[in-house]
Coordinates of C-alpha atoms in Angstrom, one line a residue:
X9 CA 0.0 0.0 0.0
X10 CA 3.0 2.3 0.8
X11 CA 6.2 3.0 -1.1
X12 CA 8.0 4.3 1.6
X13 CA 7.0 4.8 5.3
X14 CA 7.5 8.7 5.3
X15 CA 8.6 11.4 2.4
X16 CA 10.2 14.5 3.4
X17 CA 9.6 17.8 1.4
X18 CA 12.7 19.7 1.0
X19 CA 16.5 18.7 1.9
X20 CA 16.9 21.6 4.6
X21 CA 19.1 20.8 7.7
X22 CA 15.3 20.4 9.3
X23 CA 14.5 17.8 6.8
X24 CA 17.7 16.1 6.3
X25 CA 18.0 15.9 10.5
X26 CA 14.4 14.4 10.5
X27 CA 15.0 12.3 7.3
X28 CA 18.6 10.8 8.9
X29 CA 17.0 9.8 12.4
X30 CA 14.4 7.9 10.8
X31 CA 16.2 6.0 8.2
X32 CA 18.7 4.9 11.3
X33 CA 15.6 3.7 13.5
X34 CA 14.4 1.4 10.1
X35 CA 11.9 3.7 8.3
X36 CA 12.4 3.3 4.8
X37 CA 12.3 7.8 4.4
X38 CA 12.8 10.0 0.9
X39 CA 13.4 13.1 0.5
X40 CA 12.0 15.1 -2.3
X41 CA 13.9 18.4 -3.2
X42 CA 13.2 20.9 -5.3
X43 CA 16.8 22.1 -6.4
X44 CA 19.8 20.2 -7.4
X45 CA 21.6 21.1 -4.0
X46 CA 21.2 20.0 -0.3
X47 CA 20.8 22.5 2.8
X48 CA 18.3 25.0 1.7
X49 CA 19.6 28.1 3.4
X50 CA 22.5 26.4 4.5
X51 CA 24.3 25.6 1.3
X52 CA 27.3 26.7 -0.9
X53 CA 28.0 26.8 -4.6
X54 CA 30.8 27.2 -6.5
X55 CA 31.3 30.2 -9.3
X56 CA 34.6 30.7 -11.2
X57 CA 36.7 28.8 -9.1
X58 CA 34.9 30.5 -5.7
X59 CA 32.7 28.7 -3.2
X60 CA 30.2 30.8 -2.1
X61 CA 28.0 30.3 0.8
X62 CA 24.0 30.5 0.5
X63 CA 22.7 31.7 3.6
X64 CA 24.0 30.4 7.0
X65 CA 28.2 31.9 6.9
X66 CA 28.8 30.3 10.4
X67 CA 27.9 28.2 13.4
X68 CA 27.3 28.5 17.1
X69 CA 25.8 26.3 19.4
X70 CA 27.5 23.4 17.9
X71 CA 26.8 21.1 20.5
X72 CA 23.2 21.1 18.5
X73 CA 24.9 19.2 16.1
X74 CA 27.0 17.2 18.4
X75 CA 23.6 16.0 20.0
X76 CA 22.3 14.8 16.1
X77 CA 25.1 12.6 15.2
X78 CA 24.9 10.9 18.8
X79 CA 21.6 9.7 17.8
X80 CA 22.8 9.2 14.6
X81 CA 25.3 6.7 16.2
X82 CA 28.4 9.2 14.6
X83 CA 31.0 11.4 15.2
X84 CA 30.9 15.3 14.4
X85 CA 34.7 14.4 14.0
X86 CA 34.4 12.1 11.3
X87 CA 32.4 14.0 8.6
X88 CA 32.9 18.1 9.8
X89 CA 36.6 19.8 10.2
X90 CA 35.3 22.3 12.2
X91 CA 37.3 25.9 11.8
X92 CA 37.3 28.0 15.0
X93 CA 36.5 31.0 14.5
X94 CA 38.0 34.1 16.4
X95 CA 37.6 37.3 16.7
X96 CA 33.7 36.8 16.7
X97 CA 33.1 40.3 14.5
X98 CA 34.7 43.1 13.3
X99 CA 32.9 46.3 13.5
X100 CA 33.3 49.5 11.3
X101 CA 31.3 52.0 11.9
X102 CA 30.5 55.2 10.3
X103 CA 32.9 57.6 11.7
X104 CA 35.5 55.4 10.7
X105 CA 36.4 53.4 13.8
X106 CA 37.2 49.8 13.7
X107 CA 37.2 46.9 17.0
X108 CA 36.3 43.5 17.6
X109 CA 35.3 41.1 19.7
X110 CA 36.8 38.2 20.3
X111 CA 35.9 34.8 21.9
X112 CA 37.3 35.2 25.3
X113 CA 34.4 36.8 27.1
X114 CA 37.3 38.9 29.9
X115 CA 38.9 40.4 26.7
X116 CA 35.9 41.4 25.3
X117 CA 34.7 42.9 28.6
X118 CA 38.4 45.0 28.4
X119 CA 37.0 46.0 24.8
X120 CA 33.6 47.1 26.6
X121 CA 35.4 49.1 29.0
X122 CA 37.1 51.0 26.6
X123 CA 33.9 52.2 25.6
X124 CA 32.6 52.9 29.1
X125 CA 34.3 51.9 32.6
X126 CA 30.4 51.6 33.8
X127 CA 29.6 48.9 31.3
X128 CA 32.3 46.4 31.9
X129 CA 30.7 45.4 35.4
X130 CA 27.1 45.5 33.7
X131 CA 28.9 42.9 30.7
X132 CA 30.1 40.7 33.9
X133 CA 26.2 40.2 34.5
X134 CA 24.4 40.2 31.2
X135 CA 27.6 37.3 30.2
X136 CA 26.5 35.4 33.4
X137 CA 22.3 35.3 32.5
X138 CA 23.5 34.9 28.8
X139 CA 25.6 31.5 30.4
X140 CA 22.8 30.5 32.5
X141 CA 20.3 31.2 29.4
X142 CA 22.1 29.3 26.5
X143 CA 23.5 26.8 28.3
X144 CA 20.6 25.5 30.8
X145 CA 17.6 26.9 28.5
X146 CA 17.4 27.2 24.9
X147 CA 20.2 24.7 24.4
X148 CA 18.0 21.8 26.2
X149 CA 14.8 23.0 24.9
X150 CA 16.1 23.7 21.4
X151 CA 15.8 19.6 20.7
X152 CA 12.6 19.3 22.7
X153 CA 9.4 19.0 21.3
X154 CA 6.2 21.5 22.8
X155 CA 3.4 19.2 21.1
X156 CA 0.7 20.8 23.8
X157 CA 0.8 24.0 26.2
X158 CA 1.3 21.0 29.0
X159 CA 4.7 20.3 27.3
X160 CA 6.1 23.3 27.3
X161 CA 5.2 23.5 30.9
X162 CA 6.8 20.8 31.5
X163 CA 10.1 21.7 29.5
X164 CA 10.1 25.3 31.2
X165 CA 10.2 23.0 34.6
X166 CA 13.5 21.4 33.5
X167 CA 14.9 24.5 32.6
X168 CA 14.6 26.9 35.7
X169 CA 16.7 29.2 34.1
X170 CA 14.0 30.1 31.6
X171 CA 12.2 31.7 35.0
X172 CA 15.2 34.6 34.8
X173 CA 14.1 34.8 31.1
X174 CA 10.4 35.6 31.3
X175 CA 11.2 39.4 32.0
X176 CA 12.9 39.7 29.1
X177 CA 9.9 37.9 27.2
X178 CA 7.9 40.8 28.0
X179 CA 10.3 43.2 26.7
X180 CA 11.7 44.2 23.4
X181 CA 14.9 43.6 22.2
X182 CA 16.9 47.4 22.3
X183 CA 14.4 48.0 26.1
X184 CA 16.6 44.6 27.0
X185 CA 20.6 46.4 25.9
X186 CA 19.5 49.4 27.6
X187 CA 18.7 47.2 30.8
X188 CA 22.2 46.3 31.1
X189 CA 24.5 48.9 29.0
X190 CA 24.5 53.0 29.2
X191 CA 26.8 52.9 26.4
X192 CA 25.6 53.9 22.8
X193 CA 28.4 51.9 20.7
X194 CA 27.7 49.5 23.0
X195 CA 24.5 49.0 22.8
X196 CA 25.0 49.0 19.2
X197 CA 27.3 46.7 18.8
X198 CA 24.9 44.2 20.1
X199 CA 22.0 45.2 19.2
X200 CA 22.7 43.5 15.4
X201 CA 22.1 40.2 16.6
X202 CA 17.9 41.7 16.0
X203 CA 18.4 41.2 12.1
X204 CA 19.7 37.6 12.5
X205 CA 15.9 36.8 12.9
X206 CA 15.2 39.6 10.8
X207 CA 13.2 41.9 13.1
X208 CA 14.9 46.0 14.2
X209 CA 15.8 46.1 17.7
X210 CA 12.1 48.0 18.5
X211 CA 10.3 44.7 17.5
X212 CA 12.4 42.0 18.6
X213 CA 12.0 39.5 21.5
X214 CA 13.7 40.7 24.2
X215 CA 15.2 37.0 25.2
X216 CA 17.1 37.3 22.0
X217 CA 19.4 39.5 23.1
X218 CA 21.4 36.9 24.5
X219 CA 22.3 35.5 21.3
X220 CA 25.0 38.5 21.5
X221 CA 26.9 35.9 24.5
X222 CA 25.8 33.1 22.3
X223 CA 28.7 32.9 19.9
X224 CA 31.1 33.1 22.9
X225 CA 30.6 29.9 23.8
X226 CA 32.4 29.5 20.8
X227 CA 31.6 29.6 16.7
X228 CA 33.2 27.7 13.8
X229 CA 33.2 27.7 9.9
X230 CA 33.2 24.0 8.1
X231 CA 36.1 23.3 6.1
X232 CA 34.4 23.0 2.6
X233 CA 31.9 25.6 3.6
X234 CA 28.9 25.3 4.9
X235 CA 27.3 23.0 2.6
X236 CA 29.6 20.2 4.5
X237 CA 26.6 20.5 7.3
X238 CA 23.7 19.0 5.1
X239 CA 26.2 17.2 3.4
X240 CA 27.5 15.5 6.1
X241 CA 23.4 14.5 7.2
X242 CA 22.6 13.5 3.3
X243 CA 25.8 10.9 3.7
X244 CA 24.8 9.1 6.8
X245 CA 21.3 9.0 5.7
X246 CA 22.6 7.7 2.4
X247 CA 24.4 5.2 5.0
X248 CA 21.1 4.1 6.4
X249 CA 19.1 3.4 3.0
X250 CA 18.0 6.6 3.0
X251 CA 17.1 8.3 -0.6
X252 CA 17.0 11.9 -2.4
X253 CA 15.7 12.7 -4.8
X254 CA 16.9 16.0 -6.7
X255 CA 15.2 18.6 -8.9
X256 CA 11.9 16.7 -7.7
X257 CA 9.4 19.5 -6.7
X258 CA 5.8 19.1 -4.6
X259 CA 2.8 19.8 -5.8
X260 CA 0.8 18.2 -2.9
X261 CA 1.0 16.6 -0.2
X262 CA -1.8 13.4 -0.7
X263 CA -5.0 13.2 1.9
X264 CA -6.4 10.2 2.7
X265 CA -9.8 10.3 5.3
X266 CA -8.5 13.7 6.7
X267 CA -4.8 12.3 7.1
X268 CA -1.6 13.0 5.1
X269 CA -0.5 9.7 2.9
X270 CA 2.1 10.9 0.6
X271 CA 3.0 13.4 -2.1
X272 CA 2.2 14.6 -5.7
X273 CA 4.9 15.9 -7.7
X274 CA 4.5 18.4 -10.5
X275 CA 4.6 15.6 -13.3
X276 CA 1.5 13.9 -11.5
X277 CA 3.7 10.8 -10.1
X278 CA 2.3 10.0 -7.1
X279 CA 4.2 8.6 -3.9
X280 CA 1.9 7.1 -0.8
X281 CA 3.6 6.9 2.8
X282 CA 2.5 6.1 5.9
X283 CA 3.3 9.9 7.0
X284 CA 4.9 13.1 5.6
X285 CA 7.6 15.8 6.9
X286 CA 7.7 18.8 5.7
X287 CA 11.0 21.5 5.9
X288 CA 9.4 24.2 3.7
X289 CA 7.6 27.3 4.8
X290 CA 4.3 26.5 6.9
X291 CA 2.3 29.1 5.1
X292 CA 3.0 26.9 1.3
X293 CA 2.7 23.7 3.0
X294 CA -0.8 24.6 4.4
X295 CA -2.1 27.1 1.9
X296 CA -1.2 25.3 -1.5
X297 CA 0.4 21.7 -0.6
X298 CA -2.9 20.2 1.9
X299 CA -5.1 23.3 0.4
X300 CA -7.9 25.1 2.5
X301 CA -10.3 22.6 1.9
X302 CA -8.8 20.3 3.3
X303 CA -7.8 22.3 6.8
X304 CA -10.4 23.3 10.0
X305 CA -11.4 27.0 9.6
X306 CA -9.4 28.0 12.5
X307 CA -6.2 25.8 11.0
X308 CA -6.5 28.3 7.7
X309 CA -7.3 31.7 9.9
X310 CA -4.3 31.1 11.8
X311 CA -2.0 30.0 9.1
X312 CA -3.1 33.1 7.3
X313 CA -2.2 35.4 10.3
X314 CA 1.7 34.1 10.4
X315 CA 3.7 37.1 8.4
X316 CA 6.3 35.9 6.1
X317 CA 10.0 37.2 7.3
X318 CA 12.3 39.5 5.9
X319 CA 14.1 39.0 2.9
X320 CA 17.8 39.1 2.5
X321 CA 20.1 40.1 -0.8
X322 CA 23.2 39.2 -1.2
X323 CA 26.5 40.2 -2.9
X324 CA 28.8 37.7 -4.1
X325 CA 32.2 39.1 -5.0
X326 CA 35.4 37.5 -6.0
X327 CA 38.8 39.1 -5.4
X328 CA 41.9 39.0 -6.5
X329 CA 43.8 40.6 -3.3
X330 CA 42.8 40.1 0.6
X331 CA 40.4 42.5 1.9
X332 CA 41.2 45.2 4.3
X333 CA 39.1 43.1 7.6
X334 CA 39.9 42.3 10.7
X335 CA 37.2 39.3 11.4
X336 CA 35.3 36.2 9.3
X337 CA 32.4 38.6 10.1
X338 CA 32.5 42.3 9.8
X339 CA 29.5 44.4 10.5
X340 CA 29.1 47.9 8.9
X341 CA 26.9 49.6 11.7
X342 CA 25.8 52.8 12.9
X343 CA 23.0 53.5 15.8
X344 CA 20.3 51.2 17.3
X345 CA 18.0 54.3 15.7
X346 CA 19.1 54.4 12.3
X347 CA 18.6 50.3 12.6
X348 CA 14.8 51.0 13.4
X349 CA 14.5 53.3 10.7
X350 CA 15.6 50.5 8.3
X351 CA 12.4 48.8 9.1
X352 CA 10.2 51.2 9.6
X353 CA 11.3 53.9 6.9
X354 CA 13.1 51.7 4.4
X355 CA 11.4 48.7 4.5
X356 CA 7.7 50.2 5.2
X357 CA 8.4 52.0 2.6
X358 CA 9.2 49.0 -0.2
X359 CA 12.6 51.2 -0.6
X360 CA 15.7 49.7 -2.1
X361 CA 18.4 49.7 1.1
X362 CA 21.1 52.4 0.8
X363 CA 22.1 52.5 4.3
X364 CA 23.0 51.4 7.9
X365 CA 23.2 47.5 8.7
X366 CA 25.4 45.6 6.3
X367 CA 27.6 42.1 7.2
X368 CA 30.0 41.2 5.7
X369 CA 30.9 37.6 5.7
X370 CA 35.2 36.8 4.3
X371 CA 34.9 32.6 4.5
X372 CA 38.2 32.7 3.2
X373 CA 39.4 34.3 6.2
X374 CA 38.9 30.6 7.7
X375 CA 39.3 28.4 5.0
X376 CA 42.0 29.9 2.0
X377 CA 40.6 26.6 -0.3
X378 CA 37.4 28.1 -1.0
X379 CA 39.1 30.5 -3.8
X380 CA 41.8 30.3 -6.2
X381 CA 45.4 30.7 -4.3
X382 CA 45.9 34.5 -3.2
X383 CA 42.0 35.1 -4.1
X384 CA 39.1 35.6 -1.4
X385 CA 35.3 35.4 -1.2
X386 CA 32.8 38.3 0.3
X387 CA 29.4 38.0 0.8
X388 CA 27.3 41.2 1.4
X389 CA 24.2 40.9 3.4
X390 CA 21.7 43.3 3.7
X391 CA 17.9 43.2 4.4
X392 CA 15.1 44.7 2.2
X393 CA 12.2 44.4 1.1
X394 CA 10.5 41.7 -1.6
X395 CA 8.4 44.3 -3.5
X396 CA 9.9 47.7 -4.3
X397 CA 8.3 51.1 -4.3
X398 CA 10.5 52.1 -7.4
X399 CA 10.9 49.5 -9.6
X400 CA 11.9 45.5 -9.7
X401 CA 14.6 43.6 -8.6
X402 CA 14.9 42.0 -11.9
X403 CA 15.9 45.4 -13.0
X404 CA 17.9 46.6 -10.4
X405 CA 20.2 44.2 -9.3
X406 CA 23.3 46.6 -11.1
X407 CA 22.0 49.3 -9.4
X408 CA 22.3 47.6 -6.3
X409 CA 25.7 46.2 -6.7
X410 CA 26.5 49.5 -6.9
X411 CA 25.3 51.5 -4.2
X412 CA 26.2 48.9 -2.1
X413 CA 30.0 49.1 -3.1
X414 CA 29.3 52.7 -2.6
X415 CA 27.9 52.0 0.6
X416 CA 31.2 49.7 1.3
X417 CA 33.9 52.1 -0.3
X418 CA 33.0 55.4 1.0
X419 CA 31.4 55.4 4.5
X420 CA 33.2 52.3 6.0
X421 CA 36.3 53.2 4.4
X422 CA 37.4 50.2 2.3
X423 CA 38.1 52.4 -0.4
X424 CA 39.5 50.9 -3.8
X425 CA 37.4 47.4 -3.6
X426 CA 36.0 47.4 -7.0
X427 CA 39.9 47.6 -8.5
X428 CA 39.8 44.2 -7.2
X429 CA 36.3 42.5 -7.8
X430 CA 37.4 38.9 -10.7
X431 CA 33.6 38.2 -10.0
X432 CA 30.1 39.7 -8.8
X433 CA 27.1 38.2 -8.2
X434 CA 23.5 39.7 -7.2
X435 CA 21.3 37.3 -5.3
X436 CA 17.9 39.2 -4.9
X437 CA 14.8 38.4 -3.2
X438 CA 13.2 36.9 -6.2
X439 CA 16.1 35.4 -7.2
X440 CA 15.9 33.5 -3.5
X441 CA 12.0 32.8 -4.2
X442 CA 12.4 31.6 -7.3
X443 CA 15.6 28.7 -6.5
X444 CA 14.0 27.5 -3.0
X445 CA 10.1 28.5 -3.7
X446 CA 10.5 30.6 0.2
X447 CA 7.3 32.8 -0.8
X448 CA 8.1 36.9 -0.3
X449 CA 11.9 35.6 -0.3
X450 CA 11.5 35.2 3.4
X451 CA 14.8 34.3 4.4
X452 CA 13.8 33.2 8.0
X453 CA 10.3 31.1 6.9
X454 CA 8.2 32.9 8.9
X455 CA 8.4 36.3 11.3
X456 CA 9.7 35.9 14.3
X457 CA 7.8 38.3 16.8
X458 CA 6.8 37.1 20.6
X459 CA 3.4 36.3 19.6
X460 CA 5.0 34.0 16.6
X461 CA 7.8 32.6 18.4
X462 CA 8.7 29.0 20.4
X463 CA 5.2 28.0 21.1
X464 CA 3.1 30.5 19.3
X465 CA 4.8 29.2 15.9
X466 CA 3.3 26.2 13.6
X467 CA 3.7 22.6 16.1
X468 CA 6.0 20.2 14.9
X469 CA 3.5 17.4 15.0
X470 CA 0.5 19.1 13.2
X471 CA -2.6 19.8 14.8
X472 CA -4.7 19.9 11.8
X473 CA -3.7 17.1 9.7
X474 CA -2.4 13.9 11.4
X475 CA 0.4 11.7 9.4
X476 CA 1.4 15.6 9.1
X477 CA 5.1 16.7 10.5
X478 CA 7.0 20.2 10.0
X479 CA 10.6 21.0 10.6
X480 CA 13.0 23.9 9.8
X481 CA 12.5 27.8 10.0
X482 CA 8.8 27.6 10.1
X483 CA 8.6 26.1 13.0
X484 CA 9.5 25.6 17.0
X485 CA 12.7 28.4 17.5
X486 CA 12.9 29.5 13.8
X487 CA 16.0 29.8 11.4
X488 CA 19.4 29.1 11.5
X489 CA 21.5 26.0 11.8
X490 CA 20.5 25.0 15.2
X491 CA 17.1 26.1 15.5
X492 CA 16.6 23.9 12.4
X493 CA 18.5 21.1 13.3
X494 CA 16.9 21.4 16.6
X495 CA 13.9 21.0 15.4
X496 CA 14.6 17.8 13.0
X497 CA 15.3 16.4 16.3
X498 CA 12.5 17.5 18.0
X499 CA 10.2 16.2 15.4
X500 CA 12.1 13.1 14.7
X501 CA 11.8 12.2 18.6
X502 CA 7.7 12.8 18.2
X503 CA 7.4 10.7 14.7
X504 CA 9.7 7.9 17.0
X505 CA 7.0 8.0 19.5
X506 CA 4.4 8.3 17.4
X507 CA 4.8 5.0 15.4
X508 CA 5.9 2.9 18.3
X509 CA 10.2 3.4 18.5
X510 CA 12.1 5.2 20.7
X511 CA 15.1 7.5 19.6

């Protein structure tokens, strides 16, 4: 009656995390994805002789991943050369100053000082709850499943820590900086950890702040780039009998008596299983792939009230010389305002970005191989919108590229990098929708407000459709590597349960 006991849509590091723990507990599992390429967001390509990364540039938390290939029966060790990374950023900012921070958290608190005497003290305590909150809270809960209210209950009982969080749960993310530092660089300087879940320090989650002590717990770059993180998954769930299949796109998922059984693709070949995961963004897989009619009026209302997140362009440049920067990560910053006003100028606005917040991600910093020998890789973030006021992306991308060099060149100082750009590539929001079918180009699946976060966001085990399971940025602590991965475990665990095996 089957042909294979579950299909997973989309070879994220959700999906593939999902995918590899079931095809090691005996489920005979594909996966169907869309593009030629593995990881989604977390992927890298090669152009000219350069490997770019698409997406995710680094890694933190990496005992996320540790905690995978355990119950994958691996070693990390065996299939990831894991790069540290050190100092964390490099900051230029728009009077022309340069520091970083490294790892160590004592010599960043010297750097804080030399900002503000007051602040080092104040760095002492918002390192300690930062400790106390990544290491006893979101890292446990990060691979837990909430499948009711009662379960997250039960998860915030393990986690007592998470009691010293709930203040900040109730605040925004800039209220939480100026909580603990009275300086304005300061407060700055962390307060671009807002845009890694692409919300402006007015409208981000206050607990999120401590994502700025996060990466000193230590971060690393995977020799290879980053697509040696899916890559890694895809082989051990090769190892288990797992399948892929590649430029194989969903057109719906199959319903049987109210219950998921399988997949359509676009050339009408039909594949039944006994239940389906899904990595791609909740709003698609409810609205298009199991359709309204066949979802509870409250399923539809509420999947129509998620906003889709923030899109992200990015620059692609080759170069033949090594580029004036002091970190694998440089941010061009200015003030927590002019960060607000992105969003709520800029971006309300539909305007194509000309200013402020820009990272700047060197992976050859880390790993030389990625580009020819004395050559080096940039990518260019920025954040803007999908639909522009003045025009289309398809039409602007030169444009871009070149206010954004301008942007680069004259008010961050690193004057003279187009005499040394082999190679450029625009990467638009469309261009983003189009290759991984993320509707708006939402770069983080879904918004990541408190009333859409943890909890509030779509359940790992569905609650409209049973047979149904999501993974990835859509769902349980959003994007990024381990949030996703995270959440392949944390719905692998329930799909264990679920059909009578324990991880």
């Amino acid at each position: 009656m089957y042909d294979y006991d579950a299909v997973v849509i989309g070879a994220g590091l959700g999906g593939l995390s999902s995918a590899a723990i079931l095809a090691r507990n005996g489920f005979k599992t594909l996966v169907c994805e869309n593009t030629n390429h593995i990881g989604g967001c977390c992927s890298t390509y090669e152009e000219n002789g350069y490997s770019f990364d698409i997406g995710a540039s680094i890694v933190e938390l990496s005992w996320i991943i540790d905690e995978l290939f355990e119950k994958l029966g691996r070693k990390v060790s065996d299939y990831i050369d894991w790069i540290p990374v050190d100092p964390i950023y490099g900051f230029l900012t728009a009077d022309g100053k340069r520091f970083t921070y490294p790892v160590d958290p004592d010599e960043t608190r010297k750097v804080i000082t030399g900002f503000s005497e007051a602040d080092g003290p104040r760095w002492d305590r918002f390192q300690k709850l930062g400790q106390s909150a990544i290491r006893e809270a979101f890292g446990r809960i990060m691979t837990t499943p909430f499948a009711t209210f009662g379960d997250a209950m039960k998860v915030m009982a393990k986690a007592p820590s998470m009691v010293k969080l709930v203040k900040y749960m109730g605040m925004n993310f800039e209220s939480t900086l100026k909580s603990f530092f009275s300086s304005e660089q300061v407060r700055a300087s962390m307060s671009l950890q807002s845009y890694f879940i692409g919300l402006p320090p007015a409208l981000c989650p206050g607990y999120i702040a401590f994502l700025a002590y996060a990466e000193h717990e230590g971060i690393y770059y995977p020799r290879g780039g980053m697509v040696q993180i899916p890559g890694s998954i895809a082989k051990i769930f090769g190892e288990y009998g797992g399948e892929i299949r590649f430029d194989t796109r969903v057109k719906r998922v199959l319903m049987d008596g109210g219950r998921a059984a399988g997949v359509e693709l676009m050339d009408g070949t039909q594949i039944r299983s006994r239940f389906v995961v899904s990595n791609i963004n909740a709003k698609t897989l409810y609205l298009e792939h199991v359709g309204r009619e066949n979802l509870p009026a409250w399923a539809v209302k509420a999947v129509e009230s998620y906003e889709v997140s923030i899109p992200a362009p990015m620059i692609m440049l080759g170069l033949d010389t090594r580029p004036d920067l002091d970190a694998h990560h440089t941010f061009c910053y200015t003030t927590i305002e002019e960060m607000n006003a992105i969003w709520f100028e800029d971006y309300a606005s539909r305007k194509l970005p000309d200013r402020g917040f820009m990272l700047v991600s060197w992976p050859t910093h880390a790993d030389p191989s990625l580009a020819p020998e004395g050559h080096h890789c940039l990518n260019m973030v920025t954040f803007a919108p999908y639909e522009l006021a003045d025009g289309d992306w398809d039409d602007l991308k030169e444009r871009y590229l070149e206010t954004q060099l301008d942007f680069l060149e004259h008010r961050f100082g690193l004057k003279g990098i187009r005499d040394h750009i082999t190679m450029a590539r625009v990467s638009t929001p469309k261009d983003f929708a189009r290759m991984l079918l993320h509707p708006g180009g939402a770069v983080y699946a879904l918004q990541n407000d408190i009333m859409a976060s943890a909890f509030f966001r779509p359940r790992l085990r569905s609650k409209a459709v049973k047979g149904l399971y999501l993974t990835g940025a859509s769902t349980h602590f959003g994007g990024g590597v381990p949030p996703t991965i995270g959440s392949g475990i944390a719905a692998g665990s329930l799909m264990l349960e679920d059909f009578g095996r324990v991880m």
